[in-house]
Structures are given as C-alpha cells and as structure tokens.
C-alpha cells in the first residue's frame, strides 16, 4: 500500500486495561496481501515496480523467493502451502479500484486464482479506496460508483468457491472509512452500503459482510460504524502507536513495547468497546514497520527490535480477545516489503514469523519447502544486471533510526484530597492567569462559564498544577458545550492528557479522547480509559485539547474530577 497516514491518534480508546478474555473458539486467521510485485516483469521500461525503485536499492529486506513476479501461479504453489499449514485461513487482497479503473489486480487474477492449489485457502477483497497518482479519474465513491463496483465483484470474485463468506455472505473490507464518507457524508455512505447489499442480493447472494478496516478507535466512531451498516471492524496496523517510553515525534518505536501494550490493554479495550456497540472486532496484528526502502533512511519511520517472540506475544494477546460472534484475527502483512511488515519468509528471518504464528495456533509440521534457484531466477522481475546490483547493495550501510526517549519519573504517594475537585471557569471562579492557553483566545467570561475560540491547528488548555492520588479519580467531566462541526466527527473531538509522577510530561499514552456531545460537555469514566492504571500516580496536571483546528467556539463552565 502507499505509506500509511501517521494519524494523530494517541491511545484514546475509552476502555479499561483488564484481564484478558479467553476466546471460546480458535479464530480464522487472515493475512493482508499487497499485490504490487508483478509490475514491469523483466521490462525496466514498463510500469514502475518497487522491486526496482525501492527494494533492490536498499540493503534489506530480501525475500526468500527473490524479486518475484507474483502474477506467476508457480510462485503461489509455494505460498499457499506455506500459508495454510502455518495457520492462515484466508488472504485479504489489497484491491485498488476507482471509477471503472482497476489497478494492481493481476497478482490475484493471473497469480493466485490460476494456481492449482488456490482452493486450499480462502480469499476476500480489501478495497484500498484511498487516493493516489495512479488514478486516471478523480475518486468516485458515490452510490452509483459503488453499485458499478459491486457488479464487477459479483461477476468476478464473490461467486468463487474459495471466496471467504461469513453467514453465507461474501466478505468485503473497506480501508478508509473517512474517505468513503467524504462522498456525501454519513447518510450517503449508509445509503451506498445498503445499496451494495441489495445489489448483491439481486445477484443471488445473501448480502455482503462488510468490514471497516482503518477507522478511528473511539467508542463514538465504532457506534457510527454500526449505524452505517458494517458487520465488523478491524485495523491495518498499529505501528504508529506510541508507548510511554518514547515521545510522540520519535522516528522509531520499540516493537516489544508495542506488543505488550496491545496484548495487555488495546485488544481487551477494543473487545469491550465492540461488545458495547454490538459490532465485532477483528484483532489486528503485525510483525513490525520499517519503510526505509520506500521513504529513505532520513524520512523513515520504524519499529525497532522486531522479533518473532514479540510477534507471538502480540498474537496470543489478540487470540484471547477474538469475538466468538465473528472469530477472526488479522495479520498485516504477508509482503509489505516497502514498509517492513512481512511474515513471508525472508533471508533475514527465514520462516521465523510464520513459525511464531504456527506455534501460537498449535500447528504441527508446517510446509517449509523452498523453491530452487532455477525457479527463483525464472520468476524474477529484475534482469541479471539488476540482480547483481541488488546483491552489491546488501553490503552498503543501512543505519537504523534511534528513538526519542520520553522522560520517565517515579510514582509517589500524596495525601488524599477532598473530592470532587472542581475548577470553576465561570465569572468569579479560578484566575485565568493560572491557565495556559495555546492557540486559544478568551472571548467572554460570564456566570455561565468562559467562552473560548480556537485560533490555530493544535489548540491546548493547560490546567493548574495539582497533586491528587490517581485512585481517587473515578470520572473526569468537562461541563460546557461546543458550537458547530455537527457533520464532522473529527472536528468535535476533544482529548484529555494527564501528567503524573511516573509520566511527568504529557504524551499520547496518557490520553483519552471523546466527541463533544450535542447537548453538553464530555465526561470520562476512568475505568474505561485504556491505560489509566498504567500511567502512575499522583495526577500532576491535566491538559485539554478541545478540538483540532481553528475557528471553533466552545464554553467551559467547570472541570470536575469526581470520586464516584
């Protein structure tokens, strides 16, 4: 896929880190597949290939199967046994389609579907509906365009015996939900999805099982996905998350820390959020991230310290949170070589990541037969001269990125305080001189509270310093209201950050987000904040980010920390 958006989303899912829920059933395991490796097969003047423009120029990674043409069915005679015997049940093919134009589909159509063993594993379509320079027409995801796409899907893929179905319905995954909603808003998106299901029924299918892939993780967003008509939600990767050990602007994140956070907190939280919304969650796992081949060393973002053991830790955590109503677990990805997310066998790690998956799933004696040197040469996209250059590049310097470590303090005890703890913003309340404002202007102060207006892209309110034992705080309430932005989910999103003795500086790990209600102010039950108990004590300072962007007016009457 194209380089992922590094979303400014902290760990804001509002659900508690709790004891793992043991899955009642073993999951189906799906793996995302990037189908871009057949391009310019032995033709340097043809369609640009990342084998040529990125991977061969880098020192690593190197696939065991070489610089392959994945539209060659012979390659799939190895892939399919490797996948199926190590525990992968289906392949989610990244599928690029817009306004009648298909892109990167030959790996699926000419490769996988023509393989003799294609029936040994299921597949489904993961619609990569984002923009890109490869599209010949502007993006069109209107209802009419969706129906045209549905006709193609029904005719070419949905009817196949090895197409993945849940409750008899073919599974269809959509990558960018915000992009999809940009064509007319929520109501139009809901109408388009309903029309898609109806068209599939007209073609003889019992509907479509719709999965949202890259949504926001807030409870409000998950509830919206349910209302839109999705049947489940998942993610592509969580590589962008920031554990407490690093700063938000770090160019590198320790992968073992990510694995622990996901297993201990994130997966249980999303499981509970999904149950509350009535929308199954498919836990998403990944072996790491390293886009140095695509972005270059200077601009790259990395997960460092990636290893099969930490991947297994992540997998076990995900398995424990699989929803029996839709028991699926995703892996990103088989072969994202340009982004360093690959469980496909490589020269660096061999079958290490596949073996980790097999071990977690209890698979015995998986197939690890290797292609011959002659086979690898026969499907190589690169010319002999290019292969020589690629081999020489393996010895060139390949510096890793270094993390920016966050300051870490130490929790300490303080006396309990009288609760509730109230900061009164109405006229006669706290002095605004004790409040730090960044990209926010005070417009008016009345008996009803203080009216503010945002003046920049990242507005912040720093509340006065305090020392409150974290165990005393049960709820954080911001009494007030926000004006405008009713049709823009992210425009009304408020985030709260807290600093503690253990984590003395504000960071994404110690944060929570919620949408402003239409009829009042936000309120957080701290038992539903994902990592509240892992951020230490005492509370030293709260920061409120009222919304993203300039030009938004909002009222704060009181900020209340209550103990019940």
XYZ file of C-alpha atoms in Angstrom:
564
model
C 0.000 0.000 0.000
C 1.006 3.608 -0.090
C 2.740 4.909 3.009
C 0.255 4.877 5.868
C -1.012 8.093 7.306
C 0.620 8.629 10.670
C -2.625 9.502 12.320
C -2.518 11.897 15.230
C -4.349 9.405 17.323
C -2.989 8.660 20.766
C -4.164 5.709 22.688
C -7.615 7.213 23.058
C -9.883 4.222 23.189
C -12.041 4.714 26.226
C -11.997 1.241 27.712
C -10.054 -0.231 30.565
C -6.984 -2.424 30.510
C -8.326 -5.577 32.073
C -7.684 -9.240 32.447
C -7.666 -10.997 29.114
C -10.848 -12.624 27.956
C -10.166 -16.163 26.846
C -11.575 -16.768 23.395
C -14.102 -19.560 23.272
C -13.144 -20.550 19.762
C -9.964 -20.506 17.750
C -10.042 -17.718 15.213
C -9.903 -17.720 11.492
C -6.632 -16.013 10.606
C -6.441 -13.636 7.676
C -3.366 -12.020 6.176
C -3.285 -8.820 4.129
C -1.542 -9.162 0.786
C -0.025 -6.275 -1.174
C -0.314 -7.261 -4.864
C 2.250 -4.949 -6.426
C 5.174 -7.208 -7.253
C 4.451 -8.324 -10.812
C 4.948 -4.895 -12.360
C 7.478 -4.398 -15.150
C 8.217 -8.111 -15.338
C 11.688 -8.188 -16.900
C 10.924 -4.885 -18.574
C 12.648 -1.880 -16.945
C 10.715 0.457 -19.236
C 7.340 -0.870 -18.139
C 5.133 0.064 -15.196
C 7.398 1.046 -12.264
C 7.965 -1.674 -9.700
C 9.041 -1.199 -6.107
C 11.411 -4.095 -6.595
C 13.263 -1.759 -8.920
C 12.589 1.672 -7.415
C 12.972 0.782 -3.732
C 13.790 -2.746 -2.565
C 16.805 -3.531 -4.791
C 18.358 -0.167 -3.833
C 18.114 -0.965 -0.120
C 20.407 -3.230 1.853
C 17.396 -5.190 3.068
C 14.906 -6.828 3.208
C 15.323 -9.744 0.834
C 12.563 -12.270 0.187
C 13.481 -15.952 0.106
C 11.647 -16.135 -3.236
C 13.712 -13.324 -4.707
C 12.412 -10.309 -6.627
C 9.434 -12.261 -7.816
C 6.575 -11.790 -10.246
C 3.592 -12.582 -8.041
C 1.287 -12.897 -11.038
C 3.070 -16.198 -11.747
C 0.962 -19.152 -10.496
C 4.143 -21.156 -9.865
C 5.072 -18.799 -7.027
C 1.708 -19.495 -5.432
C 2.438 -23.225 -5.423
C 4.786 -22.352 -2.552
C 2.815 -19.531 -0.964
C -0.417 -21.424 -0.500
C 1.097 -24.431 1.358
C 3.230 -22.091 3.477
C 0.178 -20.054 4.442
C -2.307 -22.839 5.006
C -0.032 -25.150 7.021
C 1.207 -22.342 9.284
C -2.356 -21.390 10.204
C -3.525 -18.766 7.710
C -7.122 -19.389 6.647
C -7.666 -16.580 4.145
C -5.898 -13.855 2.193
C -7.275 -10.308 2.169
C -6.025 -8.959 -1.157
C -5.415 -5.210 -1.250
C -7.611 -4.279 -4.210
C -7.407 -0.949 -5.983
C -10.469 0.175 -7.894
C -11.865 3.584 -8.832
C -14.456 4.696 -11.361
C -14.049 1.660 -13.578
C -10.255 1.588 -13.369
C -8.553 -1.455 -11.846
C -5.016 -1.317 -10.531
C -2.709 -3.998 -9.111
C -5.178 -6.812 -9.687
C -3.057 -9.252 -11.708
C -1.403 -10.848 -8.661
C -4.888 -12.024 -7.723
C -6.370 -12.713 -11.146
C -3.378 -14.173 -13.000
C -1.421 -15.437 -9.996
C -3.398 -16.736 -7.048
C -6.632 -17.633 -8.855
C -4.759 -19.580 -11.538
C -2.734 -21.593 -9.033
C -3.519 -25.298 -8.818
C -3.846 -25.159 -5.035
C -5.931 -21.976 -4.868
C -8.840 -23.955 -3.443
C -6.793 -24.819 -0.343
C -7.196 -21.325 1.094
C -9.925 -18.681 1.127
C -9.589 -15.104 -0.099
C -11.512 -11.857 0.081
C -11.259 -8.318 -1.264
C -9.848 -5.454 0.800
C -10.809 -2.317 -1.115
C -7.970 0.218 -0.878
C -10.159 3.207 -1.594
C -7.612 5.937 -0.890
C -6.197 8.382 -3.418
C -3.006 8.044 -5.407
C -1.214 9.218 -8.509
C -2.147 6.048 -10.372
C -5.821 7.003 -10.766
C -6.797 8.371 -14.167
C -10.025 9.916 -12.877
C -10.961 11.719 -9.660
C -12.030 9.428 -6.850
C -15.684 8.450 -7.080
C -17.290 6.523 -4.234
C -20.842 7.670 -4.810
C -23.691 5.174 -4.685
C -23.712 4.737 -8.455
C -19.964 4.086 -8.473
C -20.308 1.601 -5.606
C -23.039 -0.261 -7.471
C -20.886 -0.442 -10.610
C -18.073 -1.863 -8.478
C -20.470 -4.338 -6.847
C -21.484 -5.690 -10.256
C -17.821 -6.372 -11.025
C -17.211 -8.016 -7.629
C -20.233 -10.290 -8.018
C -19.261 -11.335 -11.520
C -15.548 -11.880 -10.929
C -14.993 -12.846 -7.299
C -17.968 -13.329 -4.974
C -19.213 -16.483 -6.723
C -15.940 -18.396 -6.425
C -15.989 -21.454 -4.124
C -12.913 -20.241 -2.210
C -14.215 -16.714 -1.621
C -14.485 -16.038 2.113
C -18.045 -15.974 3.439
C -19.437 -15.349 6.902
C -23.046 -16.343 7.482
C -23.140 -17.133 3.781
C -22.287 -13.559 2.809
C -19.134 -12.677 0.856
C -16.748 -10.593 2.978
C -15.812 -7.156 1.677
C -13.362 -4.939 3.558
C -13.073 -1.156 3.150
C -9.825 0.574 4.102
C -10.578 4.290 4.507
C -13.973 4.969 6.055
C -13.476 8.717 6.295
C -12.682 8.816 2.575
C -15.795 6.793 1.872
C -17.935 9.191 3.910
C -16.471 12.203 2.113
C -18.811 11.476 -0.810
C -21.947 12.990 0.662
C -21.485 12.391 4.384
C -22.708 9.668 6.726
C -26.191 9.356 5.277
C -24.851 8.957 1.749
C -22.322 6.356 2.914
C -25.032 4.438 4.757
C -27.237 4.540 1.666
C -24.398 3.347 -0.578
C -23.634 0.372 1.680
C -27.306 -0.556 1.840
C -27.485 -0.357 -1.951
C -24.419 -2.587 -2.217
C -26.016 -5.254 -0.048
C -29.246 -5.054 -2.036
C -27.423 -5.336 -5.369
C -25.598 -8.417 -4.109
C -28.949 -9.948 -3.152
C -30.256 -9.227 -6.630
C -27.240 -11.134 -7.983
C -28.118 -14.187 -5.916
C -26.013 -13.623 -2.780
C -27.493 -13.272 0.715
C -25.973 -9.819 1.063
C -22.414 -8.697 1.851
C -20.465 -8.972 5.118
C -18.909 -5.511 5.462
C -15.729 -4.885 7.467
C -14.347 -1.424 8.262
C -10.558 -1.591 8.269
C -8.989 1.699 9.267
C -11.446 3.571 11.455
C -10.838 5.685 14.487
C -10.949 3.588 17.635
C -13.169 5.848 19.734
C -16.430 4.365 21.060
C -18.364 7.066 19.191
C -16.738 6.113 15.906
C -17.348 2.412 16.480
C -21.018 3.136 17.185
C -21.154 5.154 13.966
C -19.719 2.198 12.009
C -22.506 0.048 13.397
C -25.065 2.615 12.282
C -23.535 2.802 8.812
C -24.190 -0.898 8.390
C -20.807 -2.543 8.936
C -20.732 -6.063 10.343
C -17.271 -5.899 11.955
C -14.259 -3.619 12.239
C -10.511 -4.119 12.342
C -7.301 -2.222 11.546
C -4.418 -2.495 9.123
C -1.633 -1.865 11.643
C -0.951 -0.228 14.985
C 2.698 0.513 14.203
C 2.122 4.238 14.776
C 1.143 3.851 18.430
C 3.487 5.409 20.981
C 4.278 3.528 24.188
C 5.219 5.608 27.242
C 8.920 5.001 26.655
C 9.102 7.360 23.641
C 7.974 10.837 22.609
C 5.235 11.469 20.072
C 7.707 12.778 17.457
C 10.054 9.829 17.762
C 11.164 8.320 14.420
C 11.417 4.858 15.983
C 9.266 2.858 18.409
C 10.354 -0.294 20.271
C 8.309 -3.141 18.823
C 8.375 -5.285 22.013
C 6.758 -2.371 23.883
C 4.009 -2.196 21.262
C 3.373 -5.918 21.564
C 2.935 -5.634 25.329
C 0.618 -2.619 25.140
C -1.560 -4.224 22.510
C -1.815 -7.538 24.329
C -2.329 -6.076 27.805
C -4.508 -3.068 27.051
C -5.503 -2.296 23.492
C -7.042 -5.607 22.428
C -9.065 -6.058 25.646
C -10.284 -2.482 25.377
C -11.411 -2.788 21.792
C -13.074 -6.091 22.573
C -15.145 -4.416 25.283
C -15.878 -1.395 23.086
C -17.045 -3.686 20.313
C -19.351 -5.592 22.656
C -20.843 -2.348 23.931
C -21.524 -1.199 20.362
C -22.690 -4.620 19.172
C -20.064 -4.636 16.416
C -17.469 -7.446 16.410
C -13.795 -6.510 16.472
C -11.192 -8.458 14.495
C -7.899 -8.020 16.400
C -5.151 -6.873 14.027
C -1.524 -7.935 14.463
C 1.676 -7.070 12.620
C 5.362 -8.110 12.659
C 6.687 -4.533 12.593
C 7.165 -1.494 10.403
C 10.221 -0.174 8.549
C 9.664 1.974 5.481
C 13.314 2.825 4.857
C 13.213 1.111 1.424
C 10.308 3.297 0.318
C 10.783 6.550 2.240
C 14.569 6.578 2.531
C 16.638 6.452 5.707
C 16.156 10.125 6.585
C 12.363 10.202 6.308
C 11.610 6.691 7.502
C 9.575 5.625 10.500
C 10.483 2.343 12.169
C 9.517 -0.198 14.742
C 12.859 -1.310 16.164
C 13.689 -4.580 17.859
C 11.159 -6.566 15.831
C 11.370 -10.290 16.523
C 9.183 -13.404 16.219
C 8.921 -13.813 20.008
C 7.306 -10.387 20.463
C 5.091 -11.115 17.458
C 3.955 -14.293 19.217
C 3.178 -12.229 22.324
C 1.010 -9.942 20.202
C -0.707 -12.911 18.558
C -1.537 -14.540 21.882
C -2.990 -11.289 23.171
C -5.096 -10.936 20.045
C -6.344 -14.522 20.201
C -7.584 -14.012 23.740
C -9.849 -11.190 22.552
C -11.376 -12.811 19.478
C -15.138 -12.379 19.404
C -16.942 -15.735 19.051
C -19.690 -13.961 17.083
C -17.148 -13.238 14.324
C -13.961 -15.122 15.238
C -11.323 -13.553 13.016
C -7.777 -12.302 13.632
C -5.823 -10.302 11.040
C -2.098 -10.131 10.270
C -0.502 -7.208 8.443
C 1.016 -8.334 6.169
C 2.330 -11.133 4.011
C 4.574 -8.996 1.854
C 4.657 -5.266 2.549
C 8.353 -5.220 1.650
C 8.432 -1.458 1.163
C 7.019 -0.947 4.679
C 8.817 -3.698 6.543
C 5.667 -5.591 7.524
C 6.263 -9.096 6.200
C 5.679 -12.563 7.577
C 6.611 -14.054 4.202
C 9.918 -15.936 4.551
C 12.922 -13.659 4.183
C 16.676 -14.102 4.131
C 16.879 -12.137 7.376
C 14.253 -14.018 9.436
C 13.625 -17.201 7.472
C 10.289 -18.745 8.490
C 10.548 -17.137 11.952
C 7.323 -15.138 11.867
C 5.322 -17.925 10.240
C 6.622 -20.357 12.839
C 5.565 -17.971 15.602
C 2.058 -17.972 14.133
C 2.027 -21.745 13.785
C 3.222 -22.229 17.369
C 0.553 -19.907 18.803
C -2.131 -21.727 16.807
C -0.808 -25.181 17.690
C 0.017 -26.109 14.103
C 2.415 -29.031 13.718
C 4.876 -29.850 10.911
C 4.115 -26.930 8.587
C 5.269 -26.975 4.989
C 8.572 -25.134 4.543
C 9.701 -26.489 1.183
C 11.821 -23.923 -0.667
C 11.885 -23.097 -4.383
C 15.006 -23.969 -6.304
C 17.489 -21.379 -7.519
C 16.260 -22.069 -11.037
C 12.648 -21.358 -10.080
C 13.607 -18.144 -8.317
C 15.513 -16.986 -11.383
C 12.627 -17.891 -13.691
C 10.100 -15.612 -11.983
C 12.457 -12.761 -11.152
C 11.223 -9.333 -12.230
C 14.768 -7.961 -12.242
C 17.233 -8.501 -15.048
C 20.557 -10.304 -14.373
C 22.389 -6.967 -14.272
C 19.874 -5.576 -11.772
C 20.187 -8.664 -9.612
C 23.933 -8.090 -9.452
C 23.423 -4.504 -8.309
C 20.865 -5.643 -5.723
C 23.361 -8.148 -4.317
C 26.030 -5.453 -4.064
C 23.602 -3.156 -2.223
C 23.155 -5.719 0.541
C 26.567 -4.759 1.921
C 26.024 -0.984 1.906
C 25.443 0.931 5.180
C 21.869 0.688 6.385
C 21.564 2.765 9.540
C 18.609 2.247 11.828
C 16.566 5.052 13.347
C 17.016 5.927 17.006
C 14.072 6.514 19.331
C 13.461 9.770 21.135
C 13.073 8.542 24.678
C 10.452 10.153 26.869
C 11.315 11.306 30.371
C 10.210 8.788 32.954
C 9.749 9.704 36.604
C 8.559 7.714 39.571
C 5.184 7.337 41.212
C 4.937 8.699 44.738
C 2.307 8.918 47.437
C 0.494 12.121 48.390
C -2.319 12.750 50.888
C -5.840 12.256 49.661
C -7.749 15.405 48.764
C -11.365 16.384 49.206
C -13.454 15.242 46.269
C -14.876 16.356 43.971
C -12.008 18.561 42.795
C -13.552 21.442 40.843
C -12.056 24.106 38.579
C -14.732 26.783 38.092
C -14.435 28.747 34.831
C -17.467 30.946 35.449
C -17.113 34.603 36.378
C -15.568 34.839 39.835
C -14.005 31.380 39.542
C -10.356 30.460 39.078
C -7.970 33.085 37.766
C -7.340 32.557 34.079
C -3.760 33.616 34.768
C -3.262 30.112 36.211
C -4.443 28.523 32.959
C -2.109 28.131 29.980
C -3.670 28.767 26.562
C -2.081 27.745 23.280
C -3.852 28.650 20.002
C -6.932 29.609 22.017
C -8.391 33.042 22.740
C -10.738 34.024 25.561
C -13.870 35.604 24.059
C -16.103 36.201 27.065
C -16.455 35.245 30.728
C -19.915 35.119 32.270
C -21.790 33.407 35.057
C -22.306 30.507 32.642
C -18.591 29.977 32.155
C -15.826 31.099 29.810
C -16.245 31.200 26.050
C -13.124 30.324 24.057
C -12.279 30.283 20.353
C -9.531 28.224 18.771
C -7.017 30.213 16.707
C -4.643 27.527 15.448
C -4.354 23.941 14.330
C -3.451 22.346 17.681
C -5.217 24.244 20.497
C -4.471 23.375 24.136
C -5.596 24.367 27.626
C -3.112 23.664 30.440
C -4.948 23.456 33.749
C -3.294 24.461 37.047
C -0.875 22.063 38.702
C -2.230 19.787 41.402
C -1.419 16.606 43.313
C -4.264 14.116 43.528
C -3.887 10.366 44.113
C -4.995 8.702 40.893
C -7.053 6.100 42.765
C -9.349 8.866 43.999
C -10.363 9.933 40.499
C -13.293 7.973 39.078
C -14.604 10.419 36.478
C -13.431 13.499 34.575
C -16.219 15.824 33.425
C -15.924 18.987 31.358
C -19.138 20.931 31.770
C -19.781 23.114 28.736
C -20.623 22.895 25.069
C -19.138 23.117 21.586
C -20.665 25.125 18.738
C -20.592 23.875 15.151
C -18.988 20.904 13.439
C -22.064 18.686 13.750
C -21.373 16.960 10.417
C -17.653 16.460 11.069
C -16.779 13.742 13.577
C -13.120 14.696 13.990
C -13.910 18.426 14.196
C -15.670 17.933 17.543
C -13.135 15.558 19.050
C -11.780 16.517 22.465
C -8.697 14.943 24.017
C -7.528 14.985 27.617
C -3.886 14.425 28.565
C -2.607 13.895 32.089
C 0.849 14.087 33.644
C 1.769 12.018 36.714
C 4.745 11.324 38.913
C 5.632 8.381 36.684
C 4.942 10.226 33.420
C 5.772 13.871 34.146
C 5.227 15.114 30.595
C 2.052 14.891 28.552
C 2.136 12.150 25.952
C -0.212 10.135 23.768
C -0.050 7.103 26.054
C -1.634 9.068 28.908
C -4.540 10.465 26.933
C -8.168 9.800 26.131
C -10.495 11.190 23.503
C -14.215 11.653 23.014
C -16.602 13.614 20.833
C -18.322 16.672 22.284
C -21.972 15.728 22.929
C -24.518 17.835 21.095
C -26.198 18.832 24.334
C -23.406 19.270 26.849
C -19.814 18.581 27.764
C -17.693 15.419 27.590
C -17.343 13.031 30.518
C -14.832 10.215 31.034
C -15.314 7.203 33.267
C -11.653 6.466 34.031
C -12.375 2.735 34.304
C -12.993 2.907 30.559
C -9.730 4.695 29.735
C -7.403 2.221 28.140
C -4.195 2.647 30.166
C -5.238 4.810 33.104
C -3.889 2.388 35.706
C -0.540 2.094 33.949
C 0.292 5.794 33.986
C 1.311 6.097 37.624
C 0.369 8.492 40.435
C -0.308 11.202 41.551
C -2.041 13.369 38.976
C 0.102 16.468 38.478
C -1.619 18.322 35.656
C -4.407 17.974 33.116
C -4.326 19.308 29.583
C -7.438 19.709 27.445
C -7.190 19.748 23.655
C -10.750 20.926 22.900
C -10.769 20.107 19.178
C -8.476 20.126 16.136
C -8.263 23.257 14.020
C -9.035 26.948 14.248
C -12.342 28.797 14.302
C -14.257 26.624 16.782
C -16.112 28.244 19.712
C -16.716 26.375 22.944
C -17.816 27.023 26.528
C -16.263 25.594 29.675
C -18.209 26.092 32.884
C -16.423 23.663 35.184
C -13.848 20.879 35.056
C -14.786 18.299 37.679
C -12.734 15.364 38.950
C -15.122 13.223 40.950
C -14.618 10.222 43.145
C -17.895 8.459 42.426
